[in-house]
Amino acid sequence: MSGGGDASHGDRVPDDHHGEERTEDLLAEWTVGGIVSTLVPLLVAMSILQMVSGTVLESFEEQLLQYPSLLVVVPVMIGTAGNLGSIMCARLSTLLHLGTLEFTPANPDIRANVGAVIGLAATVFVLLGIASWMIGRLLGGSLGLGRILVITVVSGMLLSVWVVLVSTLAVYVSYQLGYDPDDTTIPVVTNVCDITGVLILFGVVAVVL
Amino acid sequence: MVGQDSAVDVYRQALPVILVSLVAGLFAGTLLGTETMREGIRSVPGILLLLPAFLATRGGVYGSLGARLSSGLHQGLIDPHFEWNDRLRNAVVASFLNGMIVSVLIAVLAWGVLLVLGRSGNLLELIIILVVAALLSAFAMLGVLLTVLFKGYRRGLDPDNVIGPVVTTVGDVFGVVFLLIGIEVAGVIL
């Protein structure tokens, strides 16, 4: 295994010449076994959860194959929900660390973040509707612009409200339990958003189509 | 300062990244929607089932590798000049193993779900597809991630700010392509 691409140069550098500088506990965090045994159980648990969205996709296989626009929407819907959730979590946990976070809807910082996330969602999901309609046309689909826009905008806005709630709750719970929200919330929220993104999207698809 | 941003400030700062990710997602979606890919989805039961788990896994594996390496750079545990030392090698090898192990498990899980749903599935076919896709992803993601991290760091870019978008963008696009290649390879072997 060469490390791939640009990474393989410098392969033969002898690696033990700063042996003494290392302290034991720092190195312990950088062992293959340590990293694998921490991450694999987490990734497996996430994958089991992801099977929920997979099952939903699989059950809509006929519609997805018939209307390629819908296939175009799926990765963007999942990705955008994760991005919005990450922004919300990262910003709220920074506020928390700065000591200026109060969990009330009256807090101007919370309002600003919620406003930004909703605004970003509105922008992205309108663009997504138009783009996926055009791409769907090119791929030989027949779904109309109106329907696609209803699907992307309604499910996108529902999803962004949900993302705001989940992110805020995740930061709050993580803080209450004594975990640093910077470490815990983003993986949890992006994963929850992946699954609920697919559920909300196909809930709306089932109503519209 | 951070706490005083208005909604418009946050919107302006986040919009470029969100739009880049929109374009990458559209690209991935377009690949999913092509006739070749739809043919693949039709011919191999379970592809749509494992798609979300497969895409999320690469985010988890390479996102955490990126976060680890960028903390290492900030702490001075890793030299900003690319050097194949113990720490870097351990982190890279571990992420490679994580990606491969979890991908095989996803194939088994998807096969299990197919059985439960009463649909037919071919375990060997799913494993071949995911091993091929995970292997190609590892080379592509490690190549791009290490290049961007080290070159970016030397040019004054904070790796913390670039890993997320890089992993999402590269991962979404390559993930679907490599799944398609995996389907083709499985078709040739079986």
Coordinates of C-alpha atoms in Angstrom, one line a residue:
Chain A
M1 CA 0.0 0.0 0.0
S2 CA 1.7 3.2 -1.1
G3 CA -0.6 5.8 0.5
G4 CA -2.0 6.9 -2.9
G5 CA -1.5 9.8 -5.2
D6 CA 0.8 12.6 -4.1
A7 CA 1.2 11.0 -0.7
S8 CA 3.7 8.4 -1.7
H9 CA 6.9 10.5 -2.0
G10 CA 9.1 10.4 1.0
D11 CA 8.2 6.7 1.7
R12 CA 11.7 5.7 2.8
V13 CA 12.3 8.3 5.5
P14 CA 13.7 6.5 8.5
D15 CA 11.0 7.0 11.2
D16 CA 12.7 6.4 14.5
H17 CA 15.2 9.3 14.7
H18 CA 13.1 11.5 17.0
G19 CA 12.3 8.6 19.3
E20 CA 13.1 10.2 22.6
E21 CA 11.0 13.3 22.0
R22 CA 7.7 11.4 22.2
T23 CA 5.8 11.1 25.4
E24 CA 3.9 7.9 26.0
D25 CA 0.4 9.4 26.3
L26 CA 0.7 11.5 23.1
L27 CA 1.8 8.5 21.1
A28 CA -1.0 6.3 22.6
E29 CA -3.5 8.5 20.8
W30 CA -1.7 7.9 17.4
T31 CA -1.6 4.1 17.3
V32 CA -3.3 2.1 14.6
G33 CA -5.0 -0.1 17.1
G34 CA -6.2 2.8 19.2
I35 CA -7.7 4.7 16.2
V36 CA -9.3 1.6 14.7
S37 CA -10.8 0.4 17.9
T38 CA -12.3 3.8 18.7
L39 CA -13.7 4.6 15.3
V40 CA -14.9 1.2 14.0
P41 CA -17.6 0.6 16.6
L42 CA -18.8 4.2 16.0
L43 CA -18.9 3.8 12.3
V44 CA -20.6 0.4 12.5
A45 CA -23.3 1.9 14.7
M46 CA -23.7 4.8 12.3
S47 CA -23.9 2.4 9.3
I48 CA -26.7 0.4 11.1
L49 CA -28.7 3.6 11.5
Q50 CA -28.0 4.6 7.9
M51 CA -29.7 1.4 6.8
V52 CA -33.0 3.2 7.8
S53 CA -32.5 5.8 5.0
G54 CA -31.2 3.0 2.7
T55 CA -34.4 1.1 3.3
V56 CA -36.5 4.2 2.4
L57 CA -34.5 4.8 -0.8
E58 CA -34.8 1.1 -1.7
S59 CA -38.6 1.2 -1.2
F60 CA -38.8 4.2 -3.6
E61 CA -36.6 2.5 -6.2
E62 CA -39.2 2.5 -8.9
Q63 CA -39.9 6.3 -8.6
L64 CA -36.2 7.1 -8.3
L65 CA -35.4 5.1 -11.5
Q66 CA -38.3 6.6 -13.3
Y67 CA -37.6 10.3 -12.3
P68 CA -33.8 10.9 -12.4
S69 CA -34.4 14.4 -10.9
L70 CA -35.1 12.7 -7.6
L71 CA -31.8 10.8 -7.7
V72 CA -30.1 14.1 -8.3
V73 CA -31.8 15.6 -5.2
V74 CA -30.8 12.9 -2.8
P75 CA -27.1 13.6 -2.2
V76 CA -27.6 17.3 -2.1
M77 CA -30.5 17.1 0.4
I78 CA -28.3 14.8 2.7
G79 CA -25.2 16.9 2.3
T80 CA -26.9 20.3 2.8
A81 CA -28.6 19.1 6.0
G82 CA -25.3 18.0 7.4
N83 CA -23.6 21.2 6.4
L84 CA -26.3 23.4 8.0
G85 CA -26.2 21.2 11.1
S86 CA -22.4 21.5 11.3
I87 CA -22.5 25.3 11.0
M88 CA -25.2 25.5 13.7
C89 CA -23.3 23.2 16.1
A90 CA -19.9 24.7 15.5
R91 CA -21.3 28.2 16.1
L92 CA -23.3 27.3 19.2
S93 CA -20.5 25.5 20.8
T94 CA -18.1 28.4 20.2
L95 CA -20.7 30.7 21.9
L96 CA -20.8 28.2 24.7
H97 CA -17.0 28.2 25.1
L98 CA -17.0 32.0 25.1
G99 CA -19.6 31.9 27.9
T100 CA -22.2 33.9 26.0
L101 CA -24.7 31.2 25.1
E102 CA -28.2 31.2 26.7
F103 CA -30.6 28.7 25.4
T104 CA -33.7 30.9 24.9
P105 CA -35.3 31.9 21.6
A106 CA -35.0 35.5 22.8
N107 CA -31.2 35.3 22.6
P108 CA -30.0 37.5 19.6
D109 CA -27.1 35.1 18.9
I110 CA -29.4 32.1 18.6
R111 CA -31.8 34.1 16.5
A112 CA -29.0 35.2 14.1
N113 CA -27.8 31.6 13.7
V114 CA -31.3 30.3 13.1
G115 CA -32.0 33.2 10.6
A116 CA -28.8 32.4 8.7
V117 CA -29.5 28.7 8.5
I118 CA -33.1 29.2 7.3
G119 CA -31.8 31.8 4.8
L120 CA -29.1 29.4 3.5
A121 CA -31.6 26.6 3.2
A122 CA -34.1 28.8 1.3
T123 CA -31.3 29.8 -1.2
V124 CA -29.9 26.3 -1.7
F125 CA -33.2 24.4 -2.0
V126 CA -34.6 26.8 -4.6
L127 CA -31.4 26.5 -6.6
L128 CA -31.5 22.7 -6.1
G129 CA -35.1 22.5 -7.5
I130 CA -34.2 24.4 -10.6
A131 CA -30.9 22.6 -11.2
S132 CA -32.3 19.1 -10.6
W133 CA -35.2 19.8 -12.9
M134 CA -32.8 20.8 -15.7
I135 CA -30.5 17.9 -15.1
G136 CA -33.4 15.5 -14.9
R137 CA -34.6 16.8 -18.3
L138 CA -31.1 16.1 -19.8
L139 CA -31.2 12.6 -18.3
G140 CA -34.5 11.9 -19.9
G141 CA -36.9 12.4 -17.0
S142 CA -40.3 14.0 -17.2
L143 CA -40.9 15.6 -13.8
G144 CA -42.2 19.2 -14.1
L145 CA -40.4 22.2 -12.6
G146 CA -43.3 23.0 -10.4
R147 CA -43.5 19.6 -8.7
I148 CA -39.7 19.4 -8.3
L149 CA -39.6 22.9 -6.7
V150 CA -42.5 21.9 -4.3
I151 CA -40.6 18.8 -3.4
T152 CA -37.1 20.5 -2.8
V153 CA -38.4 23.6 -1.1
V154 CA -41.0 22.0 1.2
S155 CA -38.8 19.2 2.3
G156 CA -35.8 21.5 2.5
M157 CA -37.5 24.0 4.7
L158 CA -39.0 21.3 6.9
L159 CA -35.5 19.7 7.2
S160 CA -33.8 23.0 8.0
V161 CA -36.2 23.7 10.9
W162 CA -35.6 20.2 12.1
V163 CA -31.8 20.7 11.8
V164 CA -32.0 23.8 13.9
L165 CA -33.9 21.9 16.6
V166 CA -31.6 18.9 16.6
S167 CA -28.4 20.9 16.6
T168 CA -29.5 23.1 19.5
L169 CA -30.7 20.2 21.5
A170 CA -27.4 18.3 20.8
V171 CA -25.3 21.2 22.0
Y172 CA -27.5 21.6 25.0
V173 CA -27.5 17.9 26.0
S174 CA -23.8 17.5 25.3
Y175 CA -23.1 20.5 27.6
Q176 CA -25.4 19.2 30.3
L177 CA -23.7 15.8 30.2
G178 CA -20.3 17.4 30.5
Y179 CA -19.0 16.6 27.0
D180 CA -17.3 19.2 24.8
P181 CA -20.0 19.9 22.1
D182 CA -17.1 20.5 19.6
D183 CA -16.2 16.8 19.8
T184 CA -19.6 15.2 20.0
T185 CA -22.3 17.1 18.2
I186 CA -21.2 17.2 14.5
P187 CA -21.0 13.5 14.0
V188 CA -24.3 12.9 15.8
V189 CA -26.1 15.8 14.0
T190 CA -24.8 15.0 10.5
N191 CA -25.8 11.4 11.0
V192 CA -29.3 12.2 12.3
C193 CA -29.7 14.7 9.5
D194 CA -28.7 12.1 6.8
I195 CA -31.5 9.8 8.0
T196 CA -34.2 12.3 8.7
G197 CA -33.3 14.1 5.4
V198 CA -34.2 11.0 3.4
L199 CA -37.3 10.4 5.6
I200 CA -38.6 13.9 5.1
L201 CA -37.7 14.1 1.4
F202 CA -39.6 10.9 0.6
G203 CA -42.4 11.8 3.0
V204 CA -42.9 14.9 0.8
V205 CA -42.3 12.8 -2.4
A206 CA -45.0 10.4 -1.4
V207 CA -47.5 13.3 -0.9
V208 CA -46.6 15.2 -4.1
L209 CA -46.2 12.3 -6.6
Chain B
M1 CA -16.5 39.1 18.0
V2 CA -17.7 35.7 17.0
G3 CA -20.8 36.1 19.2
Q4 CA -21.8 39.4 17.6
D5 CA -22.3 38.2 14.0
S6 CA -25.7 39.0 12.6
A7 CA -27.7 36.5 10.5
V8 CA -26.6 38.3 7.4
D9 CA -22.9 37.9 8.4
V10 CA -23.2 34.2 9.0
Y11 CA -25.2 33.8 5.8
R12 CA -22.5 35.6 3.8
Q13 CA -19.7 33.6 5.4
A14 CA -21.3 30.2 5.0
L15 CA -22.9 30.7 1.5
P16 CA -19.7 30.0 -0.6
V17 CA -19.0 26.7 1.2
I18 CA -22.7 25.7 1.0
L19 CA -22.8 26.5 -2.7
V20 CA -19.6 24.5 -3.5
S21 CA -21.1 21.6 -1.7
L22 CA -24.4 22.1 -3.7
V23 CA -22.4 21.9 -6.9
A24 CA -20.6 18.7 -5.7
G25 CA -23.8 17.2 -4.6
L26 CA -25.5 18.0 -7.9
F27 CA -22.5 16.4 -9.7
A28 CA -22.9 13.2 -7.5
G29 CA -26.6 13.2 -8.1
T30 CA -26.2 13.6 -11.8
L31 CA -23.9 10.6 -11.8
L32 CA -26.5 8.7 -9.8
G33 CA -29.2 9.7 -12.3
T34 CA -27.2 8.7 -15.5
E35 CA -28.6 5.7 -17.5
T36 CA -25.5 3.6 -16.7
M37 CA -25.9 4.1 -12.9
R38 CA -29.6 3.5 -13.1
E39 CA -28.9 0.3 -15.0
G40 CA -26.5 -0.7 -12.2
I41 CA -29.1 0.1 -9.5
R42 CA -31.6 -2.0 -11.4
S43 CA -29.3 -5.0 -11.9
V44 CA -27.8 -5.2 -8.3
P45 CA -30.3 -5.4 -5.5
G46 CA -29.1 -3.5 -2.5
I47 CA -27.2 -0.6 -4.1
L48 CA -29.7 2.1 -2.9
L49 CA -29.9 0.4 0.4
L50 CA -26.1 0.7 1.1
L51 CA -25.6 4.1 -0.6
P52 CA -26.3 6.4 2.5
A53 CA -24.2 4.2 4.8
F54 CA -21.3 4.1 2.3
L55 CA -21.3 7.8 1.7
A56 CA -21.5 8.5 5.5
T57 CA -18.7 6.2 6.3
R58 CA -16.3 8.0 4.1
G59 CA -17.3 11.2 5.7
G60 CA -16.6 9.7 9.1
V61 CA -13.3 8.0 8.2
Y62 CA -11.6 10.8 6.3
G63 CA -13.3 13.6 8.3
S64 CA -11.8 12.3 11.5
L65 CA -8.4 11.7 9.8
G66 CA -8.5 15.3 8.6
A67 CA -9.4 16.6 12.1
R68 CA -6.7 14.4 13.7
L69 CA -4.0 15.6 11.3
S70 CA -5.0 19.2 11.5
S71 CA -4.9 19.0 15.4
G72 CA -1.5 17.3 15.0
L73 CA -0.2 20.1 12.8
H74 CA -1.5 22.8 15.2
Q75 CA 0.1 21.0 18.2
G76 CA 3.4 20.4 16.3
L77 CA 3.0 16.6 16.6
I78 CA 3.2 16.5 12.8
D79 CA 5.7 18.4 10.7
P80 CA 4.2 20.7 8.1
H81 CA 6.6 19.2 5.6
F82 CA 5.3 15.9 4.4
E83 CA 7.3 13.2 6.1
W84 CA 6.3 9.6 6.3
N85 CA 6.8 9.3 10.1
D86 CA 5.2 7.0 12.7
R87 CA 2.3 9.2 13.6
L88 CA 1.3 10.1 10.1
R89 CA 1.7 6.6 9.0
N90 CA -0.4 5.2 11.9
A91 CA -3.2 7.7 11.3
V92 CA -3.2 7.0 7.5
V93 CA -3.1 3.2 7.9
A94 CA -5.8 3.3 10.6
S95 CA -8.1 5.3 8.4
F96 CA -7.5 2.9 5.5
L97 CA -8.3 -0.1 7.8
N98 CA -11.4 1.7 9.2
G99 CA -12.7 2.4 5.7
M100 CA -12.2 -1.2 4.5
I101 CA -13.5 -3.0 7.6
V102 CA -16.7 -0.8 7.8
S103 CA -17.3 -1.1 4.0
V104 CA -17.3 -4.9 4.2
L105 CA -19.6 -4.7 7.2
I106 CA -22.0 -2.5 5.2
A107 CA -22.1 -5.1 2.5
V108 CA -23.1 -7.7 5.0
L109 CA -25.6 -5.4 6.7
A110 CA -27.3 -4.5 3.4
W111 CA -27.4 -8.2 2.5
G112 CA -29.0 -8.9 5.8
V113 CA -31.6 -6.2 5.4
L114 CA -32.4 -7.5 1.9
L115 CA -33.1 -10.9 3.4
V116 CA -35.3 -9.4 6.1
L117 CA -37.2 -7.5 3.4
G118 CA -37.7 -10.8 1.6
R119 CA -35.7 -9.7 -1.4
S120 CA -32.9 -11.6 -3.1
G121 CA -29.4 -10.4 -2.7
N122 CA -25.9 -11.6 -3.6
L123 CA -23.5 -11.2 -0.6
L124 CA -20.4 -11.9 -2.6
E125 CA -21.4 -9.4 -5.3
L126 CA -22.1 -6.7 -2.7
I127 CA -18.7 -7.4 -0.9
I128 CA -16.8 -7.1 -4.2
I129 CA -18.5 -3.8 -5.1
L130 CA -17.8 -2.3 -1.7
V131 CA -14.2 -3.5 -1.4
V132 CA -13.5 -2.0 -4.9
A133 CA -15.3 1.2 -4.0
A134 CA -13.6 1.5 -0.6
L135 CA -10.2 0.8 -2.0
L136 CA -10.5 3.4 -4.8
S137 CA -12.0 5.9 -2.3
A138 CA -9.0 5.4 0.1
F139 CA -6.5 6.2 -2.6
A140 CA -8.4 9.2 -3.9
M141 CA -9.4 10.7 -0.5
L142 CA -6.0 10.2 1.1
G143 CA -4.2 11.7 -1.9
V144 CA -6.5 14.8 -2.0
L145 CA -6.7 15.2 1.8
L146 CA -3.0 14.9 2.5
T147 CA -2.1 17.2 -0.4
V148 CA -4.7 19.9 0.6
L149 CA -3.7 19.7 4.3
F150 CA 0.0 19.9 3.9
K151 CA 0.1 22.4 1.0
G152 CA -2.7 24.5 2.5
Y153 CA -1.0 24.5 5.9
R154 CA 2.3 25.8 4.5
R155 CA 0.4 28.5 2.7
G156 CA -1.3 29.7 5.8
L157 CA -4.7 28.0 5.4
D158 CA -6.1 26.7 8.7
P159 CA -6.8 23.0 8.0
D160 CA -9.7 23.1 10.4
N161 CA -11.6 25.3 7.9
V162 CA -11.0 23.2 4.8
I163 CA -11.3 19.6 5.8
G164 CA -15.1 19.5 6.1
P165 CA -15.8 21.0 2.6
V166 CA -12.9 18.9 1.1
V167 CA -14.2 15.7 2.5
T168 CA -17.8 16.3 1.6
T169 CA -17.0 17.6 -1.9
V170 CA -14.5 15.0 -2.9
G171 CA -16.2 12.2 -1.1
D172 CA -19.7 12.7 -2.7
V173 CA -18.4 12.9 -6.2
F174 CA -15.9 10.1 -6.0
G175 CA -18.1 7.8 -3.8
V176 CA -20.8 7.4 -6.5
V177 CA -18.2 7.0 -9.3
F178 CA -16.3 4.3 -7.4
L179 CA -19.5 2.5 -6.5
L180 CA -20.3 2.4 -10.2
I181 CA -16.8 1.0 -11.0
G182 CA -17.3 -1.6 -8.2
I183 CA -20.6 -2.7 -9.9
E184 CA -18.7 -3.0 -13.3
V185 CA -15.9 -5.0 -11.6
A186 CA -18.3 -7.3 -9.9
G187 CA -20.0 -7.8 -13.2
V188 CA -16.8 -8.9 -14.8
I189 CA -15.7 -11.2 -12.0
L190 CA -19.0 -12.9 -11.3

